Amino acid sequence: MQLKNYFLCFSFLSVTVCAASAQSLASADDNTLHFTSVESSPGNAENWTFYLDSESQVYYIDFETISVNLNDILVKDNSGTVVKRDELWNLPVNTIYELDLKDLKPGKYEIELRTYTGVIRKDLTVSE
């Protein structure tokens, strides 16, 4: 019985260590996106992790291209106040997340994708 408990503890610890060491913070480019109602600015065409569709006023984030599990998303205004927040931990890893920007006023914002080990930041400029 005691040997069984040791084996279970060792197995759990091994899986935990492997999972923790496998996570790495994905690098996100720091391009500023300009949100207008006329033109679409998808940022770097080769990096489809973040895509801004200014016509529908939706910011798409492809979780499958991010190599870490995400905990939550924050949108902060220029003064650092959180204007939007959503939990992401319960979404599948192949999700394309849709961040609705229709209620944001013109200005500079920062999108934070928070993981259990770090933060991925993306700047966003909303203009009229």
Tab-separated table of N, CA and C in Angstrom:
chain	number	residue	atom	x	y	z
A	1	MET	N	0.824	-1.196	0.000
A	1	MET	CA	0.000	0.000	0.000
A	1	MET	C	0.866	1.256	0.000
A	2	GLN	N	1.916	1.249	0.814
A	2	GLN	CA	2.792	2.409	0.890
A	2	GLN	C	3.555	2.592	-0.428
A	3	LEU	N	3.938	1.501	-1.072
A	3	LEU	CA	4.619	1.561	-2.350
A	3	LEU	C	3.706	2.171	-3.416
A	4	LYS	N	2.431	1.855	-3.355
A	4	LYS	CA	1.460	2.404	-4.297
A	4	LYS	C	1.354	3.920	-4.123
A	5	ASN	N	1.324	4.406	-2.889
A	5	ASN	CA	1.254	5.842	-2.618
A	5	ASN	C	2.493	6.561	-3.129
A	6	TYR	N	3.683	5.965	-2.924
A	6	TYR	CA	4.919	6.565	-3.428
A	6	TYR	C	4.900	6.652	-4.951
A	7	PHE	N	4.430	5.602	-5.597
A	7	PHE	CA	4.366	5.583	-7.052
A	7	PHE	C	3.417	6.664	-7.564
A	8	LEU	N	2.252	6.825	-6.950
A	8	LEU	CA	1.292	7.849	-7.357
A	8	LEU	C	1.858	9.248	-7.161
A	9	CYS	N	2.517	9.471	-6.034
A	9	CYS	CA	3.129	10.780	-5.768
A	9	CYS	C	4.230	11.073	-6.785
A	10	PHE	N	5.060	10.075	-7.082
A	10	PHE	CA	6.142	10.248	-8.048
A	10	PHE	C	5.574	10.529	-9.441
A	11	SER	N	4.523	9.833	-9.827
A	11	SER	CA	3.908	10.039	-11.138
A	11	SER	C	3.321	11.444	-11.249
A	12	PHE	N	2.606	11.871	-10.228
A	12	PHE	CA	2.029	13.200	-10.225
A	12	PHE	C	3.103	14.264	-10.300
A	13	LEU	N	4.154	14.106	-9.509
A	13	LEU	CA	5.250	15.074	-9.510
A	13	LEU	C	5.945	15.116	-10.865
A	14	SER	N	6.147	13.969	-11.479
A	14	SER	CA	6.796	13.910	-12.793
A	14	SER	C	5.971	14.624	-13.856
A	15	VAL	N	4.676	14.388	-13.863
A	15	VAL	CA	3.801	15.033	-14.840
A	15	VAL	C	3.786	16.538	-14.619
A	16	THR	N	3.731	16.968	-13.374
A	16	THR	CA	3.712	18.389	-13.053
A	16	THR	C	4.997	19.071	-13.509
A	17	VAL	N	6.138	18.465	-13.236
A	17	VAL	CA	7.425	19.043	-13.633
A	17	VAL	C	7.535	19.107	-15.150
A	18	CYS	N	7.119	18.070	-15.846
A	18	CYS	CA	7.170	18.063	-17.311
A	18	CYS	C	6.282	19.153	-17.897
A	19	ALA	N	5.086	19.294	-17.367
A	19	ALA	CA	4.165	20.309	-17.880
A	19	ALA	C	4.693	21.712	-17.615
A	20	ALA	N	5.254	21.935	-16.446
A	20	ALA	CA	5.772	23.256	-16.105
A	20	ALA	C	6.990	23.614	-16.944
A	21	SER	N	7.843	22.651	-17.214
A	21	SER	CA	9.048	22.944	-17.986
A	21	SER	C	8.755	23.067	-19.474
A	22	ALA	N	7.624	22.560	-19.937
A	22	ALA	CA	7.284	22.622	-21.359
A	22	ALA	C	6.724	23.972	-21.762
A	23	GLN	N	6.292	24.773	-20.799
A	23	GLN	CA	5.711	26.066	-21.121
A	23	GLN	C	6.807	27.078	-21.377
A	24	SER	N	6.646	27.846	-22.434
A	24	SER	CA	7.553	28.947	-22.713
A	24	SER	C	6.730	30.122	-23.182
A	25	LEU	N	7.185	31.310	-22.906
A	25	LEU	CA	6.442	32.504	-23.265
A	25	LEU	C	6.601	32.789	-24.746
A	26	ALA	N	5.487	32.847	-25.444
A	26	ALA	CA	5.537	33.125	-26.884
A	26	ALA	C	5.886	34.583	-27.095
A	27	SER	N	6.701	34.821	-28.087
A	27	SER	CA	7.059	36.202	-28.360
A	27	SER	C	6.011	36.805	-29.275
A	28	ALA	N	5.597	37.995	-28.933
A	28	ALA	CA	4.634	38.708	-29.752
A	28	ALA	C	5.307	39.977	-30.242
A	29	ASP	N	5.103	40.299	-31.518
A	29	ASP	CA	5.736	41.514	-32.003
A	29	ASP	C	5.022	42.710	-31.409
A	30	ASP	N	5.728	43.837	-31.310
A	30	ASP	CA	5.205	45.012	-30.633
A	30	ASP	C	4.692	46.059	-31.611
A	31	ASN	N	4.184	45.634	-32.757
A	31	ASN	CA	3.649	46.585	-33.717
A	31	ASN	C	2.400	47.232	-33.148
A	32	THR	N	2.271	48.520	-33.365
A	32	THR	CA	1.068	49.219	-32.954
A	32	THR	C	0.060	49.129	-34.087
A	33	LEU	N	-1.160	48.749	-33.761
A	33	LEU	CA	-2.212	48.640	-34.758
A	33	LEU	C	-3.101	49.870	-34.672
A	34	HIS	N	-3.488	50.389	-35.824
A	34	HIS	CA	-4.374	51.546	-35.865
A	34	HIS	C	-5.749	51.069	-36.262
A	35	PHE	N	-6.683	51.326	-35.413
A	35	PHE	CA	-8.044	50.883	-35.625
A	35	PHE	C	-8.832	52.031	-36.225
A	36	THR	N	-9.278	51.854	-37.450
A	36	THR	CA	-10.132	52.836	-38.089
A	36	THR	C	-11.317	52.109	-38.698
A	37	SER	N	-12.332	52.843	-39.034
A	37	SER	CA	-13.510	52.202	-39.608
A	37	SER	C	-13.356	51.982	-41.107
A	38	VAL	N	-12.297	52.501	-41.722
A	38	VAL	CA	-12.142	52.406	-43.164
A	38	VAL	C	-11.165	51.319	-43.573
A	39	GLU	N	-9.965	51.313	-43.001
A	39	GLU	CA	-8.958	50.357	-43.455
A	39	GLU	C	-8.654	49.307	-42.409
A	40	SER	N	-8.315	48.126	-42.867
A	40	SER	CA	-7.957	47.026	-41.987
A	40	SER	C	-6.462	46.975	-41.851
A	41	SER	N	-5.960	46.823	-40.632
A	41	SER	CA	-4.528	46.766	-40.378
A	41	SER	C	-4.196	45.483	-39.649
A	42	PRO	N	-3.911	44.411	-40.380
A	42	PRO	CA	-3.668	43.143	-39.714
A	42	PRO	C	-2.308	43.039	-39.051
A	43	GLY	N	-1.489	44.089	-39.095
A	43	GLY	CA	-0.165	44.001	-38.484
A	43	GLY	C	0.770	43.261	-39.419
A	44	ASN	N	1.636	42.459	-38.875
A	44	ASN	CA	2.587	41.681	-39.648
A	44	ASN	C	1.827	40.572	-40.375
A	45	ALA	N	1.883	40.575	-41.700
A	45	ALA	CA	1.121	39.598	-42.484
A	45	ALA	C	1.587	38.176	-42.240
A	46	GLU	N	2.815	37.988	-41.804
A	46	GLU	CA	3.327	36.649	-41.552
A	46	GLU	C	2.970	36.146	-40.157
A	47	ASN	N	2.541	37.009	-39.284
A	47	ASN	CA	2.173	36.629	-37.931
A	47	ASN	C	0.660	36.804	-37.769
A	48	TRP	N	-0.078	35.714	-37.873
A	48	TRP	CA	-1.532	35.767	-37.796
A	48	TRP	C	-2.043	35.501	-36.392
A	49	THR	N	-1.179	35.576	-35.386
A	49	THR	CA	-1.626	35.409	-34.008
A	49	THR	C	-2.624	36.494	-33.643
A	50	PHE	N	-2.338	37.727	-34.037
A	50	PHE	CA	-3.202	38.865	-33.770
A	50	PHE	C	-3.667	39.437	-35.107
A	51	TYR	N	-4.965	39.598	-35.258
A	51	TYR	CA	-5.505	40.159	-36.490
A	51	TYR	C	-6.633	41.120	-36.149
A	52	LEU	N	-6.514	42.332	-36.632
A	52	LEU	CA	-7.525	43.352	-36.392
A	52	LEU	C	-8.381	43.525	-37.637
A	53	ASP	N	-9.664	43.261	-37.513
A	53	ASP	CA	-10.611	43.514	-38.584
A	53	ASP	C	-11.345	44.800	-38.236
A	54	SER	N	-10.872	45.901	-38.802
A	54	SER	CA	-11.435	47.192	-38.420
A	54	SER	C	-12.834	47.410	-38.967
A	55	GLU	N	-13.208	46.690	-40.024
A	55	GLU	CA	-14.550	46.839	-40.564
A	55	GLU	C	-15.604	46.326	-39.585
A	56	SER	N	-15.340	45.170	-38.987
A	56	SER	CA	-16.290	44.626	-38.012
A	56	SER	C	-15.948	45.035	-36.585
A	57	GLN	N	-14.837	45.749	-36.414
A	57	GLN	CA	-14.374	46.225	-35.112
A	57	GLN	C	-14.139	45.074	-34.138
A	58	VAL	N	-13.491	44.017	-34.646
A	58	VAL	CA	-13.181	42.842	-33.843
A	58	VAL	C	-11.691	42.539	-33.975
A	59	TYR	N	-11.063	42.229	-32.851
A	59	TYR	CA	-9.654	41.854	-32.795
A	59	TYR	C	-9.607	40.351	-32.564
A	60	TYR	N	-9.015	39.608	-33.503
A	60	TYR	CA	-8.948	38.150	-33.415
A	60	TYR	C	-7.589	37.726	-32.859
A	61	ILE	N	-7.610	36.780	-31.930
A	61	ILE	CA	-6.385	36.239	-31.347
A	61	ILE	C	-6.432	34.726	-31.505
A	62	ASP	N	-5.454	34.185	-32.232
A	62	ASP	CA	-5.394	32.750	-32.509
A	62	ASP	C	-4.583	32.063	-31.417
A	63	PHE	N	-5.255	31.341	-30.522
A	63	PHE	CA	-4.580	30.672	-29.407
A	63	PHE	C	-3.672	29.548	-29.881
A	64	GLU	N	-3.981	28.962	-31.026
A	64	GLU	CA	-3.210	27.817	-31.506
A	64	GLU	C	-1.776	28.210	-31.862
A	65	THR	N	-1.563	29.467	-32.223
A	65	THR	CA	-0.214	29.931	-32.564
A	65	THR	C	0.572	30.402	-31.349
A	66	ILE	N	-0.057	30.415	-30.198
A	66	ILE	CA	0.613	30.796	-28.951
A	66	ILE	C	0.957	29.507	-28.213
A	67	SER	N	2.224	29.359	-27.853
A	67	SER	CA	2.681	28.064	-27.329
A	67	SER	C	2.546	27.921	-25.815
A	68	VAL	N	1.694	28.705	-25.194
A	68	VAL	CA	1.459	28.577	-23.750
A	68	VAL	C	-0.040	28.592	-23.482
A	69	ASN	N	-0.430	28.076	-22.335
A	69	ASN	CA	-1.827	28.130	-21.913
A	69	ASN	C	-2.119	29.508	-21.342
A	70	LEU	N	-3.207	30.102	-21.777
A	70	LEU	CA	-3.563	31.455	-21.350
A	70	LEU	C	-4.534	31.403	-20.186
A	71	ASN	N	-4.349	32.346	-19.265
A	71	ASN	CA	-5.188	32.428	-18.079
A	71	ASN	C	-6.318	33.435	-18.273
A	72	ASP	N	-5.966	34.668	-18.653
A	72	ASP	CA	-6.985	35.681	-18.884
A	72	ASP	C	-6.460	36.763	-19.803
A	73	ILE	N	-7.371	37.640	-20.233
A	73	ILE	CA	-7.021	38.757	-21.106
A	73	ILE	C	-7.485	40.043	-20.432
A	74	LEU	N	-6.634	41.060	-20.510
A	74	LEU	CA	-6.965	42.381	-19.989
A	74	LEU	C	-6.767	43.393	-21.106
A	75	VAL	N	-7.629	44.380	-21.176
A	75	VAL	CA	-7.436	45.523	-22.057
A	75	VAL	C	-7.350	46.735	-21.144
A	76	LYS	N	-6.209	47.432	-21.222
A	76	LYS	CA	-5.977	48.595	-20.367
A	76	LYS	C	-5.914	49.847	-21.223
A	77	ASP	N	-6.469	50.938	-20.682
A	77	ASP	CA	-6.366	52.203	-21.387
A	77	ASP	C	-5.005	52.840	-21.115
A	78	ASN	N	-4.800	54.033	-21.623
A	78	ASN	CA	-3.505	54.714	-21.524
A	78	ASN	C	-3.082	54.979	-20.080
A	79	SER	N	-4.047	55.120	-19.176
A	79	SER	CA	-3.721	55.378	-17.772
A	79	SER	C	-3.526	54.090	-16.971
A	80	GLY	N	-3.709	52.934	-17.602
A	80	GLY	CA	-3.519	51.653	-16.922
A	80	GLY	C	-4.777	51.075	-16.317
A	81	THR	N	-5.906	51.719	-16.525
A	81	THR	CA	-7.178	51.231	-16.012
A	81	THR	C	-7.683	50.085	-16.889
A	82	VAL	N	-8.132	49.007	-16.261
A	82	VAL	CA	-8.655	47.861	-17.000
A	82	VAL	C	-10.050	48.206	-17.504
A	83	VAL	N	-10.219	48.169	-18.836
A	83	VAL	CA	-11.515	48.483	-19.436
A	83	VAL	C	-12.253	47.222	-19.894
A	84	LYS	N	-11.523	46.127	-20.090
A	84	LYS	CA	-12.119	44.832	-20.428
A	84	LYS	C	-11.308	43.736	-19.772
A	85	ARG	N	-12.000	42.667	-19.392
A	85	ARG	CA	-11.333	41.509	-18.785
A	85	ARG	C	-12.162	40.267	-19.093
A	86	ASP	N	-11.441	39.169	-19.387
A	86	ASP	CA	-12.138	37.916	-19.661
A	86	ASP	C	-11.229	36.758	-19.268
A	87	GLU	N	-11.828	35.714	-18.726
A	87	GLU	CA	-11.064	34.514	-18.368
A	87	GLU	C	-10.888	33.647	-19.606
A	88	LEU	N	-9.676	33.101	-19.784
A	88	LEU	CA	-9.367	32.293	-20.956
A	88	LEU	C	-8.995	30.858	-20.614
A	89	TRP	N	-8.764	30.566	-19.361
A	89	TRP	CA	-8.231	29.267	-18.950
A	89	TRP	C	-9.139	28.104	-19.337
A	90	ASN	N	-10.438	28.365	-19.489
A	90	ASN	CA	-11.379	27.285	-19.788
A	90	ASN	C	-11.648	27.097	-21.286
A	91	LEU	N	-10.970	27.884	-22.133
A	91	LEU	CA	-11.169	27.774	-23.580
A	91	LEU	C	-10.194	26.762	-24.187
A	92	PRO	N	-10.585	26.077	-25.255
A	92	PRO	CA	-9.678	25.122	-25.912
A	92	PRO	C	-8.449	25.822	-26.488
A	93	VAL	N	-7.359	25.083	-26.647
A	93	VAL	CA	-6.107	25.663	-27.137
A	93	VAL	C	-6.179	26.047	-28.614
A	94	ASN	N	-7.154	25.555	-29.353
A	94	ASN	CA	-7.273	25.903	-30.770
A	94	ASN	C	-8.338	26.984	-31.017
A	95	THR	N	-8.649	27.758	-29.994
A	95	THR	CA	-9.657	28.811	-30.083
A	95	THR	C	-9.130	30.002	-30.875
A	96	ILE	N	-10.003	30.622	-31.639
A	96	ILE	CA	-9.731	31.951	-32.186
A	96	ILE	C	-10.630	32.896	-31.403
A	97	TYR	N	-10.001	33.644	-30.508
A	97	TYR	CA	-10.728	34.509	-29.584
A	97	TYR	C	-11.113	35.808	-30.288
A	98	GLU	N	-12.335	36.255	-30.090
A	98	GLU	CA	-12.822	37.485	-30.694
A	98	GLU	C	-12.982	38.545	-29.607
A	99	LEU	N	-12.185	39.602	-29.708
A	99	LEU	CA	-12.243	40.712	-28.766
A	99	LEU	C	-12.983	41.860	-29.439
A	100	ASP	N	-14.173	42.161	-28.950
A	100	ASP	CA	-15.013	43.207	-29.535
A	100	ASP	C	-14.510	44.577	-29.084
A	101	LEU	N	-14.228	45.463	-30.049
A	101	LEU	CA	-13.681	46.784	-29.748
A	101	LEU	C	-14.699	47.905	-29.944
A	102	LYS	N	-15.936	47.574	-30.211
A	102	LYS	CA	-16.935	48.588	-30.553
A	102	LYS	C	-17.168	49.611	-29.442
A	103	ASP	N	-17.015	49.208	-28.204
A	103	ASP	CA	-17.312	50.128	-27.100
A	103	ASP	C	-16.088	50.893	-26.604
A	104	LEU	N	-14.932	50.752	-27.283
A	104	LEU	CA	-13.737	51.485	-26.870
A	104	LEU	C	-13.730	52.882	-27.482
A	105	LYS	N	-13.350	53.857	-26.688
A	105	LYS	CA	-13.220	55.231	-27.163
A	105	LYS	C	-11.871	55.384	-27.862
A	106	PRO	N	-11.725	56.387	-28.731
A	106	PRO	CA	-10.423	56.611	-29.374
A	106	PRO	C	-9.325	56.831	-28.337
A	107	GLY	N	-8.169	56.228	-28.589
A	107	GLY	CA	-7.037	56.350	-27.671
A	107	GLY	C	-6.112	55.164	-27.783
A	108	LYS	N	-5.120	55.137	-26.916
A	108	LYS	CA	-4.149	54.047	-26.902
A	108	LYS	C	-4.528	53.035	-25.832
A	109	TYR	N	-4.403	51.757	-26.194
A	109	TYR	CA	-4.738	50.666	-25.296
A	109	TYR	C	-3.623	49.624	-25.331
A	110	GLU	N	-3.590	48.818	-24.290
A	110	GLU	CA	-2.653	47.706	-24.242
A	110	GLU	C	-3.444	46.436	-23.951
A	111	ILE	N	-3.227	45.430	-24.797
A	111	ILE	CA	-3.864	44.136	-24.593
A	111	ILE	C	-2.856	43.246	-23.888
A	112	GLU	N	-3.254	42.634	-22.784
A	112	GLU	CA	-2.397	41.716	-22.033
A	112	GLU	C	-3.017	40.327	-22.048
A	113	LEU	N	-2.277	39.376	-22.599
A	113	LEU	CA	-2.656	37.972	-22.503
A	113	LEU	C	-1.818	37.399	-21.379
A	114	ARG	N	-2.460	37.109	-20.265
A	114	ARG	CA	-1.728	36.643	-19.091
A	114	ARG	C	-1.717	35.128	-19.035
A	115	THR	N	-0.513	34.591	-18.851
A	115	THR	CA	-0.337	33.157	-18.698
A	115	THR	C	-0.014	32.892	-17.241
A	116	TYR	N	0.219	31.638	-16.912
A	116	TYR	CA	0.600	31.311	-15.536
A	116	TYR	C	2.060	31.643	-15.281
A	117	THR	N	2.835	31.895	-16.344
A	117	THR	CA	4.267	32.155	-16.184
A	117	THR	C	4.703	33.521	-16.677
A	118	GLY	N	3.831	34.286	-17.295
A	118	GLY	CA	4.232	35.585	-17.827
A	118	GLY	C	3.070	36.313	-18.482
A	119	VAL	N	3.425	37.347	-19.264
A	119	VAL	CA	2.429	38.188	-19.909
A	119	VAL	C	2.870	38.468	-21.346
A	120	ILE	N	1.936	38.378	-22.290
A	120	ILE	CA	2.164	38.783	-23.674
A	120	ILE	C	1.404	40.085	-23.860
A	121	ARG	N	2.112	41.128	-24.300
A	121	ARG	CA	1.494	42.444	-24.452
A	121	ARG	C	1.422	42.841	-25.922
A	122	LYS	N	0.359	43.549	-26.266
A	122	LYS	CA	0.175	44.046	-27.628
A	122	LYS	C	-0.439	45.426	-27.528
A	123	ASP	N	0.160	46.403	-28.219
A	123	ASP	CA	-0.358	47.760	-28.221
A	123	ASP	C	-1.427	47.909	-29.300
A	124	LEU	N	-2.387	48.763	-29.013
A	124	LEU	CA	-3.499	48.994	-29.921
A	124	LEU	C	-3.871	50.466	-29.857
A	125	THR	N	-3.990	51.102	-31.011
A	125	THR	CA	-4.433	52.488	-31.078
A	125	THR	C	-5.786	52.518	-31.772
A	126	VAL	N	-6.765	53.075	-31.096
A	126	VAL	CA	-8.105	53.214	-31.654
A	126	VAL	C	-8.270	54.673	-32.038
A	127	SER	N	-8.521	54.919	-33.336
A	127	SER	CA	-8.727	56.288	-33.792
A	127	SER	C	-10.094	56.396	-34.458
A	128	GLU	N	-10.559	57.601	-34.590
A	128	GLU	CA	-11.900	57.815	-35.174
A	128	GLU	C	-11.905	57.563	-36.644
